[in-house]
Amino acid sequence: MPRGPKGERRPADVVDFAVTVAKIATGEIEEEYAGRPRQPNKAEGGRVGGKARASFLTPERRNEIAIAAAAARWGNEG
């Protein structure tokens, strides 16, 4: 049986797949997902890391980084 983009098992036949999608859409069956569980604490770790980095940067260096980021985002020559 072929696997979907997230590793789930899907029917190989187009008609069988359409029936499966319709059953999932109507709630007749639950969609199987065998992927990795979400890790909500990763975003919090990124915010902590950003504050830690900002704490040791000088105001001048933070300004340089901000100017480079704005130039990259908006295409301005700073």
Protein backbone atom coordinates (compact mmCIF):
# COMPACT_ATOMS: atom_id res chain seq x y z
CA MET A 1 0.00 0.00 0.00
CA PRO A 2 1.48 3.41 -0.93
CA ARG A 3 2.29 5.99 1.69
CA GLY A 4 1.08 9.59 1.77
CA PRO A 5 3.28 12.67 2.30
CA LYS A 6 3.24 12.21 6.09
CA GLY A 7 3.87 8.47 6.01
CA GLU A 8 0.23 7.42 6.30
CA ARG A 9 -1.07 4.44 4.38
CA ARG A 10 -3.42 5.29 1.50
CA PRO A 11 -5.32 3.13 -1.04
CA ALA A 12 -3.52 2.76 -4.37
CA ASP A 13 -6.71 2.77 -6.43
CA VAL A 14 -8.08 6.22 -7.31
CA VAL A 15 -11.69 5.25 -6.60
CA ASP A 16 -10.79 3.69 -3.24
CA PHE A 17 -8.84 6.82 -2.35
CA ALA A 18 -11.81 9.04 -3.28
CA VAL A 19 -14.10 6.95 -1.08
CA THR A 20 -11.61 7.21 1.79
CA VAL A 21 -11.40 11.00 1.42
CA ALA A 22 -15.20 11.27 1.38
CA LYS A 23 -15.47 9.15 4.54
CA ILE A 24 -12.88 11.33 6.28
CA ALA A 25 -14.70 14.50 5.18
CA THR A 26 -18.05 13.26 6.48
CA GLY A 27 -16.57 12.04 9.74
CA GLU A 28 -17.41 8.42 9.09
CA ILE A 29 -13.79 7.41 9.76
CA GLU A 30 -10.87 9.14 11.48
CA GLU A 31 -7.80 10.06 9.48
CA GLU A 32 -4.73 8.15 10.59
CA TYR A 33 -1.60 10.14 11.26
CA ALA A 34 1.58 8.41 12.35
CA GLY A 35 3.86 11.45 12.22
CA ARG A 36 5.93 12.94 14.98
CA PRO A 37 3.99 14.55 17.81
CA ARG A 38 4.00 18.32 17.93
CA GLN A 39 6.41 19.98 20.32
CA PRO A 40 4.83 23.25 21.48
CA ASN A 41 7.78 24.15 23.72
CA LYS A 42 10.10 24.70 20.74
CA ALA A 43 8.64 28.14 20.01
CA GLU A 44 9.17 29.18 23.61
CA GLY A 45 12.78 28.03 23.41
CA GLY A 46 13.29 30.21 20.34
CA ARG A 47 11.99 33.27 22.14
CA VAL A 48 14.30 32.60 25.10
CA GLY A 49 17.24 32.16 22.72
CA GLY A 50 16.51 35.46 21.00
CA LYS A 51 16.45 37.33 24.30
CA ALA A 52 19.70 35.69 25.37
CA ARG A 53 21.37 36.69 22.10
CA ALA A 54 20.08 40.27 22.36
CA SER A 55 21.39 40.57 25.90
CA PHE A 56 25.02 40.22 24.83
CA LEU A 57 24.82 42.31 21.64
CA THR A 58 25.73 45.98 21.79
CA PRO A 59 23.07 48.49 20.69
CA GLU A 60 25.21 49.35 17.65
CA ARG A 61 25.42 45.69 16.56
CA ARG A 62 21.65 45.22 17.05
CA ASN A 63 21.12 48.29 14.84
CA GLU A 64 23.39 46.83 12.13
CA ILE A 65 21.49 43.55 12.23
CA ALA A 66 18.14 45.38 12.01
CA ILE A 67 19.30 47.44 9.01
CA ALA A 68 20.54 44.31 7.22
CA ALA A 69 17.25 42.52 7.95
CA ALA A 70 15.20 45.45 6.62
CA ALA A 71 17.34 45.60 3.48
CA ALA A 72 16.91 41.87 2.93
CA ARG A 73 13.18 42.07 3.49
CA TRP A 74 12.35 45.21 1.56
CA GLY A 75 15.22 45.34 -0.93
CA ASN A 76 16.48 48.68 0.32
CA GLU A 77 20.10 49.65 0.18
CA GLY A 78 20.99 50.73 3.70
